[in-house]
PDB file of C-alpha atoms and ligand atoms in Angstrom:
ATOM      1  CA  UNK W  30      14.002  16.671   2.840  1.00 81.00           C
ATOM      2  CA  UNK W  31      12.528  18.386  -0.273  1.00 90.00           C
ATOM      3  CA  UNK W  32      11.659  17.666  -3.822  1.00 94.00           C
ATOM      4  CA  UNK W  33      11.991  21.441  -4.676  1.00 95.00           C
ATOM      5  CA  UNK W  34      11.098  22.809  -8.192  1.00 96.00           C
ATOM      6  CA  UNK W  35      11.119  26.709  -9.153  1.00 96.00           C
ATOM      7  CA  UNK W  36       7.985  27.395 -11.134  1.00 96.00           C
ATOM      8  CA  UNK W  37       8.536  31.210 -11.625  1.00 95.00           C
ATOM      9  CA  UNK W  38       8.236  31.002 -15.206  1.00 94.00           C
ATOM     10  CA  UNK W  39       4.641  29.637 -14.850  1.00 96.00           C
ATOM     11  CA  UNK W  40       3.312  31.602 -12.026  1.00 93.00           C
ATOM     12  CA  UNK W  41       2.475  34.657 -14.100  1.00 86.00           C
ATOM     13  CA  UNK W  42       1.796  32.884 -17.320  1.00 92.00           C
ATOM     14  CA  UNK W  43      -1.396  31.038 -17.057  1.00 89.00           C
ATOM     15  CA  UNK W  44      -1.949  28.853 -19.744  1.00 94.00           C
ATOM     16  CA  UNK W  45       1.870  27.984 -19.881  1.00 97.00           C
ATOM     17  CA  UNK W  46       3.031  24.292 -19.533  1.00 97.00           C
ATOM     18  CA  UNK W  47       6.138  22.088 -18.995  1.00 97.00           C
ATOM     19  CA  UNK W  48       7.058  18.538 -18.043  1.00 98.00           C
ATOM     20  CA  UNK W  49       9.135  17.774 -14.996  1.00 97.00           C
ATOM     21  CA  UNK W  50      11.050  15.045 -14.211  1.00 97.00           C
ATOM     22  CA  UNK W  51      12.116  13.536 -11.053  1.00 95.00           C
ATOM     23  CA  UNK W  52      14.374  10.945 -10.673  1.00 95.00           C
ATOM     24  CA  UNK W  53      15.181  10.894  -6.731  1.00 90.00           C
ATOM     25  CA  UNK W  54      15.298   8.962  -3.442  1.00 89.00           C
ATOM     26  CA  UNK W  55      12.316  10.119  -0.702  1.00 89.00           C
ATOM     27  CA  UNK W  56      13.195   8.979   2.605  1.00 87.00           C
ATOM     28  CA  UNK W  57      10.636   7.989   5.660  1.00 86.00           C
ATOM     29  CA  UNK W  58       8.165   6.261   2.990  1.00 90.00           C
ATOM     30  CA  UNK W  59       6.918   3.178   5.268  1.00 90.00           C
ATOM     31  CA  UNK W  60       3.985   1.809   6.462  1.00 88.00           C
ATOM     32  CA  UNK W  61       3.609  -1.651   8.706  1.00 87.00           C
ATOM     33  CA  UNK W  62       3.789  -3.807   5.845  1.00 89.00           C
ATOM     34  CA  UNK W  63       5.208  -1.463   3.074  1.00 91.00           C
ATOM     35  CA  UNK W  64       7.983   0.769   2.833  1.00 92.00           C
ATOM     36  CA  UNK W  65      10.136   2.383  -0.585  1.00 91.00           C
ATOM     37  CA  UNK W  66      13.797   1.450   0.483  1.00 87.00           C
ATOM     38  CA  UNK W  67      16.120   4.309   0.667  1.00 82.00           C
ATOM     39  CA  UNK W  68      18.153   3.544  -2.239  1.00 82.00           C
ATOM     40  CA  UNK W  69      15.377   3.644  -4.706  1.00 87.00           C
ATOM     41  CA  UNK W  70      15.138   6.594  -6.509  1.00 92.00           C
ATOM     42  CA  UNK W  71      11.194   7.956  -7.473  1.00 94.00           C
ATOM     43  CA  UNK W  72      10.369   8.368 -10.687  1.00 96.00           C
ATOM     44  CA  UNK W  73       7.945  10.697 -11.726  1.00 97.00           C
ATOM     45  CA  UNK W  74       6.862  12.673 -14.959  1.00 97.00           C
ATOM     46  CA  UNK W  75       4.858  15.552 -14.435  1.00 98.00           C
ATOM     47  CA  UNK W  76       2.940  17.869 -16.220  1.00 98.00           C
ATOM     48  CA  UNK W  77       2.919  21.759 -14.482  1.00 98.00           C
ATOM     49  CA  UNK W  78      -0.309  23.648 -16.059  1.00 98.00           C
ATOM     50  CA  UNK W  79      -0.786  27.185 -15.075  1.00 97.00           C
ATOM     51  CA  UNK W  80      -4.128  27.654 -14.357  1.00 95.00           C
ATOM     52  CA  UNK W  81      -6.548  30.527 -12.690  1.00 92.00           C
ATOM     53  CA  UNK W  82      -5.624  29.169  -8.865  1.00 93.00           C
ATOM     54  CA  UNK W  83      -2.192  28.103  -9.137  1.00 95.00           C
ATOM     55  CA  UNK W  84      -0.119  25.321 -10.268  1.00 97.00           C
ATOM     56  CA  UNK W  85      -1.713  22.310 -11.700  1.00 98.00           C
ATOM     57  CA  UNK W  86       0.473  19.041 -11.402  1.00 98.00           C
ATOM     58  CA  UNK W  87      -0.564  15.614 -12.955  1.00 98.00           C
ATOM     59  CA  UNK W  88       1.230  12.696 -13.745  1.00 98.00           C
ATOM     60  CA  UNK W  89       2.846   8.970 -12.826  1.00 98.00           C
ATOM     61  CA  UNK W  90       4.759   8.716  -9.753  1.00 97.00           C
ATOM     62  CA  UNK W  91       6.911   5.138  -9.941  1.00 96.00           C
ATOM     63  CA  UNK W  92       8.438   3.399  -7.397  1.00 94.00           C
ATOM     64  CA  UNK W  93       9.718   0.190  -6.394  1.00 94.00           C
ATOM     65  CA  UNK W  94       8.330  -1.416  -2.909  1.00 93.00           C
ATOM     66  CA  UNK W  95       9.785  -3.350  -0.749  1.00 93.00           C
ATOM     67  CA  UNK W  96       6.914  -5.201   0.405  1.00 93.00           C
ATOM     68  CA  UNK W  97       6.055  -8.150   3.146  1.00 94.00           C
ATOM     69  CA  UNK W  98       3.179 -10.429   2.474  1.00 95.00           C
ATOM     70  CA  UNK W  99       0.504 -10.148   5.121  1.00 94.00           C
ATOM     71  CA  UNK W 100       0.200 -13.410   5.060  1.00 95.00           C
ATOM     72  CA  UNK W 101       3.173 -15.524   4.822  1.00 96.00           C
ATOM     73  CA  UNK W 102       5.523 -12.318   5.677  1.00 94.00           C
ATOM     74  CA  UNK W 103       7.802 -12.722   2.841  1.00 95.00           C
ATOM     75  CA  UNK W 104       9.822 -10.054   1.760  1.00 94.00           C
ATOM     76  CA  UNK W 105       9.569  -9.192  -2.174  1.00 92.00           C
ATOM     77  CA  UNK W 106      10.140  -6.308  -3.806  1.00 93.00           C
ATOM     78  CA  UNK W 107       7.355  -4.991  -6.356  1.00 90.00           C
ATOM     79  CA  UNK W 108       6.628  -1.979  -8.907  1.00 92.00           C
ATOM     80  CA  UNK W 109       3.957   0.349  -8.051  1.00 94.00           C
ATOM     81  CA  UNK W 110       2.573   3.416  -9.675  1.00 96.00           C
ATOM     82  CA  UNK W 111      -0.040   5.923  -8.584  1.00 96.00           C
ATOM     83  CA  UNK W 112      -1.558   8.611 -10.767  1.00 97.00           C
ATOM     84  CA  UNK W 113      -2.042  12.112  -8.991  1.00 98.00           C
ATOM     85  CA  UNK W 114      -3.851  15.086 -10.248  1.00 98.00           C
ATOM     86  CA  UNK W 115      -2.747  18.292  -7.480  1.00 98.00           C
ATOM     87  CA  UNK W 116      -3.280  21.740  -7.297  1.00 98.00           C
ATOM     88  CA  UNK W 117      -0.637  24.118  -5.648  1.00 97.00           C
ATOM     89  CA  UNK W 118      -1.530  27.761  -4.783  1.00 96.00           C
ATOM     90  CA  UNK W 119      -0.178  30.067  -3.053  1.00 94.00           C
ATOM     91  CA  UNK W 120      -0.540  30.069   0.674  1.00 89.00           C
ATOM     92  CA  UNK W 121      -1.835  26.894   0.943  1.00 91.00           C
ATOM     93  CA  UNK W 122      -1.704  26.003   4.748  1.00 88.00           C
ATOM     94  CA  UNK W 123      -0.990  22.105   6.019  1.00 86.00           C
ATOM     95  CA  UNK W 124      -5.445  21.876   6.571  1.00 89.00           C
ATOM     96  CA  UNK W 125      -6.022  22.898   2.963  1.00 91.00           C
ATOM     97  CA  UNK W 126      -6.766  20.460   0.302  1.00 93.00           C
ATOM     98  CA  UNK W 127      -4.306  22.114  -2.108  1.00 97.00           C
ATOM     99  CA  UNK W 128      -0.393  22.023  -1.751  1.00 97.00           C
ATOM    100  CA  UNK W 129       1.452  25.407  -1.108  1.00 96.00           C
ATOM    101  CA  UNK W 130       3.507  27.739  -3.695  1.00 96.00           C
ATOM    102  CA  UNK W 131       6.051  29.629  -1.922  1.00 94.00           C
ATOM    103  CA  UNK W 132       9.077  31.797  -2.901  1.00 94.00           C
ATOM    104  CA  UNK W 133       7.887  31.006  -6.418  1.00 95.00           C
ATOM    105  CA  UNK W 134       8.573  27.586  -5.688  1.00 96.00           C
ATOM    106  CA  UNK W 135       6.813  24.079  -4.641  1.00 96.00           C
ATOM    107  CA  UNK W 136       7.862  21.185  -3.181  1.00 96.00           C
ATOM    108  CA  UNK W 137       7.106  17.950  -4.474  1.00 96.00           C
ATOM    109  CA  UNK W 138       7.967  15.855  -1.397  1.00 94.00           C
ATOM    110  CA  UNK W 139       4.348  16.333   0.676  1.00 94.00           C
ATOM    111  CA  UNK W 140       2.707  15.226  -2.596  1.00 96.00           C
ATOM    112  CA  UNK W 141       4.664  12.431  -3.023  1.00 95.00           C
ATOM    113  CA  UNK W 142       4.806  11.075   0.141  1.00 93.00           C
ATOM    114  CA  UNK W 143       0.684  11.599   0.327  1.00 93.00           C
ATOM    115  CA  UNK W 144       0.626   9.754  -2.914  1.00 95.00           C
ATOM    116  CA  UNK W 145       2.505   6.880  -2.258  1.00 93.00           C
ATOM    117  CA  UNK W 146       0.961   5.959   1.510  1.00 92.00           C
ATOM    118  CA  UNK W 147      -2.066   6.612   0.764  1.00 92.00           C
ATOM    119  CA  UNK W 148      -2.374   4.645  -1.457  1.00 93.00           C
ATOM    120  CA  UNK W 149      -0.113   1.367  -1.254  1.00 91.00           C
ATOM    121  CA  UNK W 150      -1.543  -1.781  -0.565  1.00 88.00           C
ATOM    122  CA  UNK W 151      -2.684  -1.963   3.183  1.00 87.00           C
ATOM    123  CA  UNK W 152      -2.973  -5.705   3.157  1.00 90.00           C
ATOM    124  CA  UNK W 153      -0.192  -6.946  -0.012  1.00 92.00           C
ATOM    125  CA  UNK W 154       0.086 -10.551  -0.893  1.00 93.00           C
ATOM    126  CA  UNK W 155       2.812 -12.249  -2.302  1.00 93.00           C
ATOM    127  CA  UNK W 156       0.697 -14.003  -4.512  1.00 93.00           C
ATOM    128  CA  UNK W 157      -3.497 -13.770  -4.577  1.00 93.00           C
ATOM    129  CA  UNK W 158      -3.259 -17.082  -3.634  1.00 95.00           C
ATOM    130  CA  UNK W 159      -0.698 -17.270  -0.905  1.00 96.00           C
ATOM    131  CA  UNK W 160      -2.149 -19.651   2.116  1.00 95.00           C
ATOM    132  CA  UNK W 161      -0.037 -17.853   4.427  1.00 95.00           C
ATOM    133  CA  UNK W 162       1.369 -19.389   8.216  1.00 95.00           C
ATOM    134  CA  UNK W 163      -0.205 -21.942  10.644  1.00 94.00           C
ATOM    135  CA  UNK W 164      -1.622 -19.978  13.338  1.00 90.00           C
ATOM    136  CA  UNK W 165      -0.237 -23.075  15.606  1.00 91.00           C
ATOM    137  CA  UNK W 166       2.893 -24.022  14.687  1.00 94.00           C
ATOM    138  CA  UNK W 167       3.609 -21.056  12.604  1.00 93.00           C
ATOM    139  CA  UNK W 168       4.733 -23.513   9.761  1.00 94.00           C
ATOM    140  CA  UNK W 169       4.953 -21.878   5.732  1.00 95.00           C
ATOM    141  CA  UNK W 170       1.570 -23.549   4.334  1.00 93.00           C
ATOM    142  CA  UNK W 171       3.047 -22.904   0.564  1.00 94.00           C
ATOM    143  CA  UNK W 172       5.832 -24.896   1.536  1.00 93.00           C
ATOM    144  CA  UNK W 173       4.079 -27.538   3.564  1.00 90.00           C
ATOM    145  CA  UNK W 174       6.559 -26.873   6.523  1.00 89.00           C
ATOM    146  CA  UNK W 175       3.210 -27.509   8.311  1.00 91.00           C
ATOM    147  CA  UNK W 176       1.642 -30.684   9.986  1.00 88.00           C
ATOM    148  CA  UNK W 177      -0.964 -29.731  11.580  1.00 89.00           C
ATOM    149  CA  UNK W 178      -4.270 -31.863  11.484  1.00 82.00           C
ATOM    150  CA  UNK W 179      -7.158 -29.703  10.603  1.00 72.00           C
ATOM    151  CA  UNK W 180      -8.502 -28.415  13.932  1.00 65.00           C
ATOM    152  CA  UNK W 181     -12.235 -28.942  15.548  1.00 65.00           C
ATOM    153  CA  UNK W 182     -14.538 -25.651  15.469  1.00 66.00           C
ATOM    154  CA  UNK W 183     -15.355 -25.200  18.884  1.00 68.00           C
ATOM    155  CA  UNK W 184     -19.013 -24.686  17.702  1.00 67.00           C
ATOM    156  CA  UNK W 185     -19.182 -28.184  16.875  1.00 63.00           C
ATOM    157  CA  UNK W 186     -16.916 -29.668  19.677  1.00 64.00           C
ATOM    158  CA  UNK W 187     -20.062 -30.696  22.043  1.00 65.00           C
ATOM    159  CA  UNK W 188     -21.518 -32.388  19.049  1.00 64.00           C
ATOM    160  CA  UNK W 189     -18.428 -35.531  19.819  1.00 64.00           C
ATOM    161  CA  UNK W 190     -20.032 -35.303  23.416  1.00 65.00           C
ATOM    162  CA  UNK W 191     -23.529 -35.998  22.627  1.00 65.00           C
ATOM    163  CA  UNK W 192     -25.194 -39.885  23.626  1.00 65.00           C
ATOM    164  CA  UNK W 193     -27.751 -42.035  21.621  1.00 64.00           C
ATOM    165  CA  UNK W 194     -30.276 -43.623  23.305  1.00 70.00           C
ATOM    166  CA  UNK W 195     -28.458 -46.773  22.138  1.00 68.00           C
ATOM    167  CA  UNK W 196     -25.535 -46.126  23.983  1.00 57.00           C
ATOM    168  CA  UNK W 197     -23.749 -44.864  20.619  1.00 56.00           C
ATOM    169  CA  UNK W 198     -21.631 -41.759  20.829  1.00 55.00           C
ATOM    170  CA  UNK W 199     -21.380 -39.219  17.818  1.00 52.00           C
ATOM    171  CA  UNK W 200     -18.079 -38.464  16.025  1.00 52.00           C
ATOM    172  CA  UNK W 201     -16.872 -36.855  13.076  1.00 49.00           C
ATOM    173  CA  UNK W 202     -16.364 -40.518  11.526  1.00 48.00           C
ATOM    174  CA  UNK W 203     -19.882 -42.216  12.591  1.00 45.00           C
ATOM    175  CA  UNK W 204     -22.089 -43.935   9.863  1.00 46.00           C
ATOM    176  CA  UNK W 205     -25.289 -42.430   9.413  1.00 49.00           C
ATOM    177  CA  UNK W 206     -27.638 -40.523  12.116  1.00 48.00           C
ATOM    178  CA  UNK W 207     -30.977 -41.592  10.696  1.00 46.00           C
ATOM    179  CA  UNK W 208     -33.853 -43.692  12.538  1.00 49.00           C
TER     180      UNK W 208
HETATM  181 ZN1   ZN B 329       2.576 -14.814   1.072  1.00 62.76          ZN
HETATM  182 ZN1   ZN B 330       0.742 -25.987  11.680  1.00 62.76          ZN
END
């Protein structure tokens, strides 16, 4: 799919400005944890400057994610926005750093898509203070679903092992070590 706009009007005009708005659904935009659903529309307002190269494009892109906590796992949805400042010139290939003009025209959709993945959350919380799922019984900590007794480092396990000369034995709950 394409997020096509014609910018014949600037191409031989340097200097020349408009605003462009889009206001359309980008499918495919998912990563493990993060994805834009396919029924929400991206908003954008962008700025196309003419300059020496090519085609300067700045703006907001908005969107609304539809995000699981990496944590917990619970689905919420969530504004985001990213800022992007591109440059499109003509014959641009896919290694360049820039974004192609062709046919007097560029298409939004590479930019977008760049901007949004690369720069959504990799590891999103529900909350900053979410305590997430027992790794044992896999029980919602923020809901106390879980049970579980704290458990023993294994570092520390031989320490409930270890004799006294008096025939005492070491445990988590004994009174104090001293002579
Ligand atoms: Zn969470
Ligand atoms: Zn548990």
């Amino acid at each position: 799919m394409t997020v096509p706009v014609d910018v014949r009007d600037l191409l031989r005009h340097p200097g020349a400005a408009r605003t462009v708005a889009i206001d359309e659904p980008v499918e495919g935009l998912v990563t493990e944890l993060v994805r834009v659903p396919g029924d929400q529309p991206i908003h954008a307002d962008l700025l196309f400057e003419s300059v020496m190269e090519g085609i300067l494009v700045s703006g907001p892109i908005t969107v609304t994610l539809s995000v699981d906590c990496a944590r917990c796992l619970k689905s919420l949805r969530s504004p985001f926005q990213v800022d992007v400042q591109e440059l499109f010139v003509s014959g641009a290939g896919d290694l360049d750093d820039e974004y192609p003009i062709a046919d007097d025209e560029v298409d939004l959709e590479p930019m977008i898509r760049d901007a949004v993945l690369l720069n959504v959350p990799f590891s999103p919380l529900c909350r900053p203070e979410c305590l997430g799922l027992c790794e044992r019984c896999g029980g919602d900590r923020n809901l106390e679903e879980c049970r579980c007794e704290p458990e023993i480092d294994d570092r520390w396990a031989g320490l409930s092992r270890l004799s006294f000369p008096d025939g005492s034995r070491a445990t988590g709950s004994a009174g104090p070590l001293g002579p």
